[in-house]
Coordinates of C-alpha atoms in Angstrom, one line a residue:
X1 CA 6.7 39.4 26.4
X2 CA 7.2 41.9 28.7
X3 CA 8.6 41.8 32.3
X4 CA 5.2 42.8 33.9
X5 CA 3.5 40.0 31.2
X6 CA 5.6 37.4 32.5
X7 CA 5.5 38.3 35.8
X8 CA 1.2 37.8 35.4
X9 CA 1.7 34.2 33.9
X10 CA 0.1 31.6 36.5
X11 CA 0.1 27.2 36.8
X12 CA -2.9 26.4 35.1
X13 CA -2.9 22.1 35.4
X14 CA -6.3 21.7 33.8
X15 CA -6.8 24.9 31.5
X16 CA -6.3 25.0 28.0
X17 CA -6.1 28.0 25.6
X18 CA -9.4 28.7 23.7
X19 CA -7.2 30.1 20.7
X20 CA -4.9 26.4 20.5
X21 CA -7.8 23.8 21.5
X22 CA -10.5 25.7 18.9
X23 CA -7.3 26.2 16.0
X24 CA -5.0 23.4 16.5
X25 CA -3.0 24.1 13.3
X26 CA -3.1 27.9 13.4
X27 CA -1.6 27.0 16.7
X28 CA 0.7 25.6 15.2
X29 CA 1.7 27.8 12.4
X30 CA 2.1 30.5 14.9
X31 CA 5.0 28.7 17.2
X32 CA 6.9 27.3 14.1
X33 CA 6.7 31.0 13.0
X34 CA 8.6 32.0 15.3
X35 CA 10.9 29.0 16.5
X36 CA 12.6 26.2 14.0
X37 CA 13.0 23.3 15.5
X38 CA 16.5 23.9 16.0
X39 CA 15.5 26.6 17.7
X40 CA 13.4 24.9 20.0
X41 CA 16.0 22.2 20.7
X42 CA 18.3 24.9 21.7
X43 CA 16.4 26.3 23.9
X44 CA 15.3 23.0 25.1
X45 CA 18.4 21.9 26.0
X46 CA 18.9 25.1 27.9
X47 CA 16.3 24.7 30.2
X48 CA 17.0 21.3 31.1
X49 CA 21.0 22.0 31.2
X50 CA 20.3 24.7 33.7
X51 CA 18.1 23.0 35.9
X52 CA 21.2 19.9 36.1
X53 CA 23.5 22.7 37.1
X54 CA 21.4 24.4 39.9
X55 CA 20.2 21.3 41.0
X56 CA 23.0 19.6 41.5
X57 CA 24.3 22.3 43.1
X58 CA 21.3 21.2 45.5
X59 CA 21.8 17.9 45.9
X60 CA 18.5 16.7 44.1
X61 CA 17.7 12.9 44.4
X62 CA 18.4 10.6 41.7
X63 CA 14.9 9.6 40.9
X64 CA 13.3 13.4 40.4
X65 CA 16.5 14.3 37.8
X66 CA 15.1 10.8 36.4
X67 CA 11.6 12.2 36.0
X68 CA 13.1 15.6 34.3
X69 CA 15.5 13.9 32.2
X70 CA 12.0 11.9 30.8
X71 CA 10.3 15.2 30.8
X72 CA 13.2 16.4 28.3
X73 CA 13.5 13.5 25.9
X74 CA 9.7 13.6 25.3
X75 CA 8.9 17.2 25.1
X76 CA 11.8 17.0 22.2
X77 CA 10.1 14.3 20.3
X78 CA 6.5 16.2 21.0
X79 CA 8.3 18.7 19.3
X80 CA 9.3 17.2 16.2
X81 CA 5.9 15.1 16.0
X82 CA 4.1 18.7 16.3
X83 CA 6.6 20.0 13.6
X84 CA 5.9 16.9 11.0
X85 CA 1.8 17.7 11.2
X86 CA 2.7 21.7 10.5
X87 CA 4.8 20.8 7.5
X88 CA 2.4 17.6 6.2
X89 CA -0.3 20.3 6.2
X90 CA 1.6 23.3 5.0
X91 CA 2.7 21.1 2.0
X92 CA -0.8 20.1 1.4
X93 CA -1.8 23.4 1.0
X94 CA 1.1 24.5 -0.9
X95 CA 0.7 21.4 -3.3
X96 CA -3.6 22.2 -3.5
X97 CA -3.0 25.6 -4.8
X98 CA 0.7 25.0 -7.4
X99 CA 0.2 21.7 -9.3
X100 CA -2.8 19.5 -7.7
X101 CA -2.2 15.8 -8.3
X102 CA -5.8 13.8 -9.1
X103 CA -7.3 12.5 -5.8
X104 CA -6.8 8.7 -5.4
X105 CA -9.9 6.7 -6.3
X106 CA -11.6 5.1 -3.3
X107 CA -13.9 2.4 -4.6
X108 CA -16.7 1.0 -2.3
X109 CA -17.7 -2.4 -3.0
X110 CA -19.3 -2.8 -6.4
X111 CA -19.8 0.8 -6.8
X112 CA -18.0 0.7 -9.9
X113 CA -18.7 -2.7 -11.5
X114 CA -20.8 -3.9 -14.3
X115 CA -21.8 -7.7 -15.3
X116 CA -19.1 -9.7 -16.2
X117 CA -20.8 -10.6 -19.1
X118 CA -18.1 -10.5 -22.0
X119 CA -18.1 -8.1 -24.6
X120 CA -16.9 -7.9 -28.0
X121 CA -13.2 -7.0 -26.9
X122 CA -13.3 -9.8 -24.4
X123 CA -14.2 -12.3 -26.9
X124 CA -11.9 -11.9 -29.4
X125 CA -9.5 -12.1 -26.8
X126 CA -10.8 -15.6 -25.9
X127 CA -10.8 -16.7 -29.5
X128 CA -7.0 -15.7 -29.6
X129 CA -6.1 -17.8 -26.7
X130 CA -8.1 -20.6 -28.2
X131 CA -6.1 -20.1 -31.3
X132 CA -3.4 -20.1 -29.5
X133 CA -3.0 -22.3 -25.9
X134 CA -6.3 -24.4 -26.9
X135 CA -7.4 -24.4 -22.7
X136 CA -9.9 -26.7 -20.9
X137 CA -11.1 -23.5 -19.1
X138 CA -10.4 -19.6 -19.3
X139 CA -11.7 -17.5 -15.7
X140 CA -12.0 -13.5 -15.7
X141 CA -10.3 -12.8 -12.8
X142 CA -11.1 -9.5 -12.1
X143 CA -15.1 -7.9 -13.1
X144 CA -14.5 -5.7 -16.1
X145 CA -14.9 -2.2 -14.8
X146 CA -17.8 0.4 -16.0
X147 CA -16.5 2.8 -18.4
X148 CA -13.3 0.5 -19.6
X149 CA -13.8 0.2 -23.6
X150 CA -10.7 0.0 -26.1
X151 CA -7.0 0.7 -25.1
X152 CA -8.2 1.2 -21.7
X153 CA -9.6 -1.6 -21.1
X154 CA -8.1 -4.3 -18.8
X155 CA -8.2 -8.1 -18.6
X156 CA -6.9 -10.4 -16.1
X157 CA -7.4 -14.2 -17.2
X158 CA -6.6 -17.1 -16.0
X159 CA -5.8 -19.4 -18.7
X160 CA -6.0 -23.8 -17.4
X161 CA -4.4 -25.9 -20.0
X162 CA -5.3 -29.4 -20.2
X163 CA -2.3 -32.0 -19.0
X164 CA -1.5 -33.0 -23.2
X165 CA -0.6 -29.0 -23.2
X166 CA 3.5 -29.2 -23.6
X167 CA 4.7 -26.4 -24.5
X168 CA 6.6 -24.0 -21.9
X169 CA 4.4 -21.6 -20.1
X170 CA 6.5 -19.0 -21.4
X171 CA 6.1 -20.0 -24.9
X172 CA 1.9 -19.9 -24.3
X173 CA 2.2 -16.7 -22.5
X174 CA 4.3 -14.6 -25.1
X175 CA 1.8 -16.0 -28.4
X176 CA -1.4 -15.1 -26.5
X177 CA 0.4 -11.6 -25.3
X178 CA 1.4 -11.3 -29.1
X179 CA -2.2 -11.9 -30.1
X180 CA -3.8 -9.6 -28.0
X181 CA -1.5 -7.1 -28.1
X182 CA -3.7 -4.4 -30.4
X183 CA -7.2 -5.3 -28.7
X184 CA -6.6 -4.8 -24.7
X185 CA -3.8 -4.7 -21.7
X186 CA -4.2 -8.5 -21.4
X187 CA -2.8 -9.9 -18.3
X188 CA -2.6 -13.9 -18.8
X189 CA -1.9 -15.8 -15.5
X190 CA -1.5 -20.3 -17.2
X191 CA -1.9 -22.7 -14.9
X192 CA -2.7 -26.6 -15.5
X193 CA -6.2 -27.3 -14.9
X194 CA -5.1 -30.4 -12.5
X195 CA -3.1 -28.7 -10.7
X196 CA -5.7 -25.9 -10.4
X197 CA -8.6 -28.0 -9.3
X198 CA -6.2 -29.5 -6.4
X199 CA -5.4 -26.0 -5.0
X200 CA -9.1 -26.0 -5.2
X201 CA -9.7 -29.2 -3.0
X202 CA -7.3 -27.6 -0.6
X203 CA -8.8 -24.5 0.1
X204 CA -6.2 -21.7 -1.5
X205 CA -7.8 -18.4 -1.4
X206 CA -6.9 -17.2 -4.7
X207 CA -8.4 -20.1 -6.6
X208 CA -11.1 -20.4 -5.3
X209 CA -12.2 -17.2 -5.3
X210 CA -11.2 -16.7 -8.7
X211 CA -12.5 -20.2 -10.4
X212 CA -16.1 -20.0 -10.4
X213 CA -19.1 -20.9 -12.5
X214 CA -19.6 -17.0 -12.0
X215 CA -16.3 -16.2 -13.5
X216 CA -15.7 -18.7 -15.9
X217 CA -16.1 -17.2 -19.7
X218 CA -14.4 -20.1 -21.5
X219 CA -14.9 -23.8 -21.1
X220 CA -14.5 -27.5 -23.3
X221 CA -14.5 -29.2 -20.1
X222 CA -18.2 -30.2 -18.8
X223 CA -17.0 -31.7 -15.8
X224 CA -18.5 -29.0 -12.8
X225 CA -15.9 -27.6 -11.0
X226 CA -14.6 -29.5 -7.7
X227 CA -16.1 -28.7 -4.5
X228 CA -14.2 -29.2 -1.3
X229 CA -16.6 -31.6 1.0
X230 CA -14.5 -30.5 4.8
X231 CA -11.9 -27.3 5.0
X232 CA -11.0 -26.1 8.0
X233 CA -11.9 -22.2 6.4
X234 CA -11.3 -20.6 9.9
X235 CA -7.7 -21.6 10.2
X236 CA -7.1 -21.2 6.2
X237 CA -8.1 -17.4 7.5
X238 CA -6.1 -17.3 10.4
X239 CA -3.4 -18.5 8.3
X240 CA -3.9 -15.9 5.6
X241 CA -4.1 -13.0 7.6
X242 CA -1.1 -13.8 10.0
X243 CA 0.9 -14.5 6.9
X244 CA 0.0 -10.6 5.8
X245 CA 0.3 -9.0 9.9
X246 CA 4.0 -10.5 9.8
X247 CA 5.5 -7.5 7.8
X248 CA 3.4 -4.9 9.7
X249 CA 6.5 -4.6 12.2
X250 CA 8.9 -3.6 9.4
X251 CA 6.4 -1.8 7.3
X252 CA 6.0 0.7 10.5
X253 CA 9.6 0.9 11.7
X254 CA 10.5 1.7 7.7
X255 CA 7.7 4.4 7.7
X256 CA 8.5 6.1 10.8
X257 CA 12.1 6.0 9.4
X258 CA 10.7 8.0 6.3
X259 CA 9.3 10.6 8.4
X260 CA 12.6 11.2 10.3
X261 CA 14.4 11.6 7.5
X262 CA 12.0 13.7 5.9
X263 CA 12.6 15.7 9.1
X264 CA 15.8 15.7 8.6
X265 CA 16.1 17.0 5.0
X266 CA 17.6 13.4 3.7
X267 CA 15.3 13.1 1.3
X268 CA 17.3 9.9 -0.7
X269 CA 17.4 7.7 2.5
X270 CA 13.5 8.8 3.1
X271 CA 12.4 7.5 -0.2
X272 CA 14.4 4.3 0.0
X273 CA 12.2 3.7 3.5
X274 CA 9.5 4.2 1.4
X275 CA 10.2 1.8 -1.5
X276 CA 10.7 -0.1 1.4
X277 CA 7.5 -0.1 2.8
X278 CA 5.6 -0.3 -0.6
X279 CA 7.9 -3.7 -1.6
X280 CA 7.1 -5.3 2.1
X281 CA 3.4 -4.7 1.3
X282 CA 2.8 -6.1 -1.9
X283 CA 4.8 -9.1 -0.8
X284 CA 2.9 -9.7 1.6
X285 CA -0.4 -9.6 0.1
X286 CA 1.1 -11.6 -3.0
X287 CA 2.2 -14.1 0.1
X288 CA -1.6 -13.8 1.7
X289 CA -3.9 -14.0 -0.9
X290 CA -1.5 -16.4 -3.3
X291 CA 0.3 -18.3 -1.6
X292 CA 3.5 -17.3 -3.0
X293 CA 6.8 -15.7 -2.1
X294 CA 8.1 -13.1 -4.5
X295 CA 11.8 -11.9 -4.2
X296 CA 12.3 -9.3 -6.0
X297 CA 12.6 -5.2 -4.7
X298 CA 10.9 -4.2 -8.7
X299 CA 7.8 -2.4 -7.0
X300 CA 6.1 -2.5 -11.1
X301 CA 6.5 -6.3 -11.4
X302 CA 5.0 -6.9 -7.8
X303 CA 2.0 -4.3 -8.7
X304 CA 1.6 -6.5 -11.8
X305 CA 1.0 -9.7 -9.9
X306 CA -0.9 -7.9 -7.2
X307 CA -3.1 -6.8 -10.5
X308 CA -4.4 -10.6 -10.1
X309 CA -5.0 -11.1 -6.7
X310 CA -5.8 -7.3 -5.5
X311 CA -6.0 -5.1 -8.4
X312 CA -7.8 -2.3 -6.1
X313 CA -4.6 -1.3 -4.5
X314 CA -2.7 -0.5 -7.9
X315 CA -4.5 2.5 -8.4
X316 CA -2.8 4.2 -5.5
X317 CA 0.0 4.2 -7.8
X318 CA -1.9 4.6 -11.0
X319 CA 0.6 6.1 -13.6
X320 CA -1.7 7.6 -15.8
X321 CA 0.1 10.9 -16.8
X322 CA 3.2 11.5 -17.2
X323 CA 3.6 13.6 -13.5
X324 CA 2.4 9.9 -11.8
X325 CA 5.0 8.4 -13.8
X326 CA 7.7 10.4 -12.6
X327 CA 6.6 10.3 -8.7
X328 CA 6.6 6.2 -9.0
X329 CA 9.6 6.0 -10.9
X330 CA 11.5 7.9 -7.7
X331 CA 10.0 5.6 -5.6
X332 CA 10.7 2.3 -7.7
X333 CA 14.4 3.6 -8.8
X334 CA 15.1 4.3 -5.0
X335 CA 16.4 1.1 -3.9
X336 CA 19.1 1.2 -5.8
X337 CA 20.1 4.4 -6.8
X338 CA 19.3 6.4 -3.5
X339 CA 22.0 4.3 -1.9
X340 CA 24.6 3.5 -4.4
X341 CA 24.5 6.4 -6.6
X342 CA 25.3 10.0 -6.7
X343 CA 22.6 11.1 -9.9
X344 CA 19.2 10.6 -7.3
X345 CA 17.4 13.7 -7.1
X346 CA 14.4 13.5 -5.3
X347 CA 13.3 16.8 -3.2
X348 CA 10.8 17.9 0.2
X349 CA 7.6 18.1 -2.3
X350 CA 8.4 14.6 -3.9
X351 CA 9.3 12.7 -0.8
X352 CA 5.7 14.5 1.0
X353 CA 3.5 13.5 -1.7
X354 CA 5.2 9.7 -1.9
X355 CA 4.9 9.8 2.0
X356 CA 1.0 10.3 2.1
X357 CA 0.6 7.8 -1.4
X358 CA 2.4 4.7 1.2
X359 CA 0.4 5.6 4.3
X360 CA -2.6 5.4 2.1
X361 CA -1.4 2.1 0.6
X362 CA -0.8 0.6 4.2
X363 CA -4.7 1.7 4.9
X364 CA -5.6 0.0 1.7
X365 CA -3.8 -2.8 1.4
X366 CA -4.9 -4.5 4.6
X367 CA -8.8 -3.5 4.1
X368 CA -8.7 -5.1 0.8
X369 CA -6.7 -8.1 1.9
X370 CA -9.4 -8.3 4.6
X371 CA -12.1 -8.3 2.1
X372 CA -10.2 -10.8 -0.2
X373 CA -10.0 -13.4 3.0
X374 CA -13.7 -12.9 3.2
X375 CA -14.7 -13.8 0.1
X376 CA -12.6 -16.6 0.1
X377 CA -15.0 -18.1 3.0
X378 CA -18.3 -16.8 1.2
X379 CA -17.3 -18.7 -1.9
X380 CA -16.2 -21.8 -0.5
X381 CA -19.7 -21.5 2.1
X382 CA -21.9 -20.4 -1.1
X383 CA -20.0 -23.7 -3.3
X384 CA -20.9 -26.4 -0.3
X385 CA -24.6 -25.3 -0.1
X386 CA -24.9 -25.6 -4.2

């Protein structure tokens, strides 16, 4: 800028340029172009140290240095939030055009399912728990999806054993597993019918959203299902979704950390905020929708219980190819090694792509939660009027 150009600039207190209102990002580019934002907090700091100096010199009162000393802290942090948006989308772009990742499935409700109506593959597997556990009932949990046939198809069942069952649970679980093992990825939840059918007299949202005439695909037992006469389902879904909102306080505060240390080029402590984030969420549905408490910071064992109660949110992380592998294995490993050992390497692209995978799963999560609540009070509604 020249000294007759700067002289020309004027106060404009409602104008905005055409050029950054119409091209936000081009905007954008062009400032971070030309300043890093080292720069900018250089020449930040400038401006406000000068002002102190000839100010003071001045005598200025306490509460307008107050006002500038605001002014400073949150131009800085407009700064770096402007900076974060350049580099999310320049990454984006860079990622689009050198090695695209497949877009993350966005199902709308029964867009993608078929009849639950088994098929072949789903009754052998029946007849190979019935070999094996001999149940009073077997549910399908989840719908069996269109297109799923073979070694990519997927079962979740629910296996009730009557009370003369006496076996270990274990012992059930790894003979059924051992008997399907060649037809399907067969994911067995046992449970004792009695105890099942109380849970269902008290309302849990899992059960009774999962133990249905509907769902039911196995059954020696000709005794309908129970029905609860009087639940209190509006403070069962207060309860449920409190119970997931808990968490939302930590979930952000480890997210925004993510993004600072993004910022910052700490790449390690930016993926352990992230494995973070990921662990708090699938606890907290688990906790929701189930009832239960898991301990444990192994993000594949809580995506395999989530599989039960809200399989649509595993397919953010859907590790499918060897590339998805690698980016969850990062994230799951990061607990651990990102603070305790020396041999984590994780760098800008992986961290950007993991960061835009959790925000997504904090979007999904709690919209299918929501929907999982719901049903719960459709089926126990739809169950009363029968």
């Amino acid at each position: 800028m020249t000294k007759q150009e700067y002289k020309t600039l004027t106060y404009r207190p409602t104008q905005m340029e055409s050029n950054g209102v119409g091209k936000p990002h081009e905007a954008l580019e062009v400032f971070f172009s030309d300043f890093t934002v080292e720069d900018c907090r250089k020449r930040l700091w400038e401006l406000y140290s000068h002002w102190i100096i000839n100010h003071e010199r001045q005598g200025t009162e306490h509460n307008e240095a107050s006002t500038i000393l605001l002014f400073y802290t949150h131009t800085e942090m407009l700064i770096e939030a402007a900076y974060l948006l350049y580099n999310k989308k320049k990454r984006k772009d860079a990622a689009k055009e050198a090695a695209p990742l497949p877009e993350i499935p966005v199902l709308k409700p029964d867009e993608t399912l078929v009849s639950i109506t088994p098929d072949e593959t789903l009754q052998q597997v029946i007849q190979a728990i019935v070999k094996e556990a001999l149940p009073e009932r077997i549910f399908l949990i989840n719908p069996i999806s269109d297109g799923q046939s073979g070694e990519n198809l997927q079962l979740e069942l629910m296996v009730l054993l009557p009370e003369t069952a006496s076996k270990p649970f274990d012992e059930y679980h790894n003979s059924i597993t051992a008997a399907c093992k060649d037809m399907a990825s067969v994911k067995i939840l046992i449970r004792k019918a009695q105890e099942v059918y109380s849970f269902l007299q008290q309302g849990h949202i899992f059960y009774s959203v999962v133990c249905t005439d509907k769902a039911l695909v196995y059954s020696i037992n000709t005794v309908p299902l129970p029905v609860p006469e009087h639940l209190p389902v509006a403070e069962i879904r207060e309860k449920a979704y409190k119970t997931f909102e808990q968490d939302t306080p930590k979930c952000e505060a480890f997210i925004d950390g993510a993004r600072y240390y993004l910022l910052t080029k700490k790449y390690g402590i930016a993926a352990f905020m992230l494995q973070q984030v990921v662990e708090h969420l699938l606890r907290a549905v688990i906790a929701s929708l189930m009832n239960r408490n898991v301990f444990t910071h192994n993000l594949t064992s809580l995506l395999q219980t989530c599989r039960l109660c809200a399989k649509e949110i595993t397919t953010v992380f859907p590790r499918d190819t060897d590339k998805e592998k690698e980016f969850f294995q990062l994230l799951n490993t990061a607990y651990v090694k990102a603070r305790y050992t020396n041999d984590y390497e994780i760098g800008e692209y992986e961290v950007s792509i993991l960061l835009e995978r959790v925000e997504y799963l904090q979007f999904r999560a709690k919209e299918v939660c929501t929907k999982k609540i719901e049903a719960f009070g459709q089926s126990v509604k739809s169950s009363i009027t029968q």
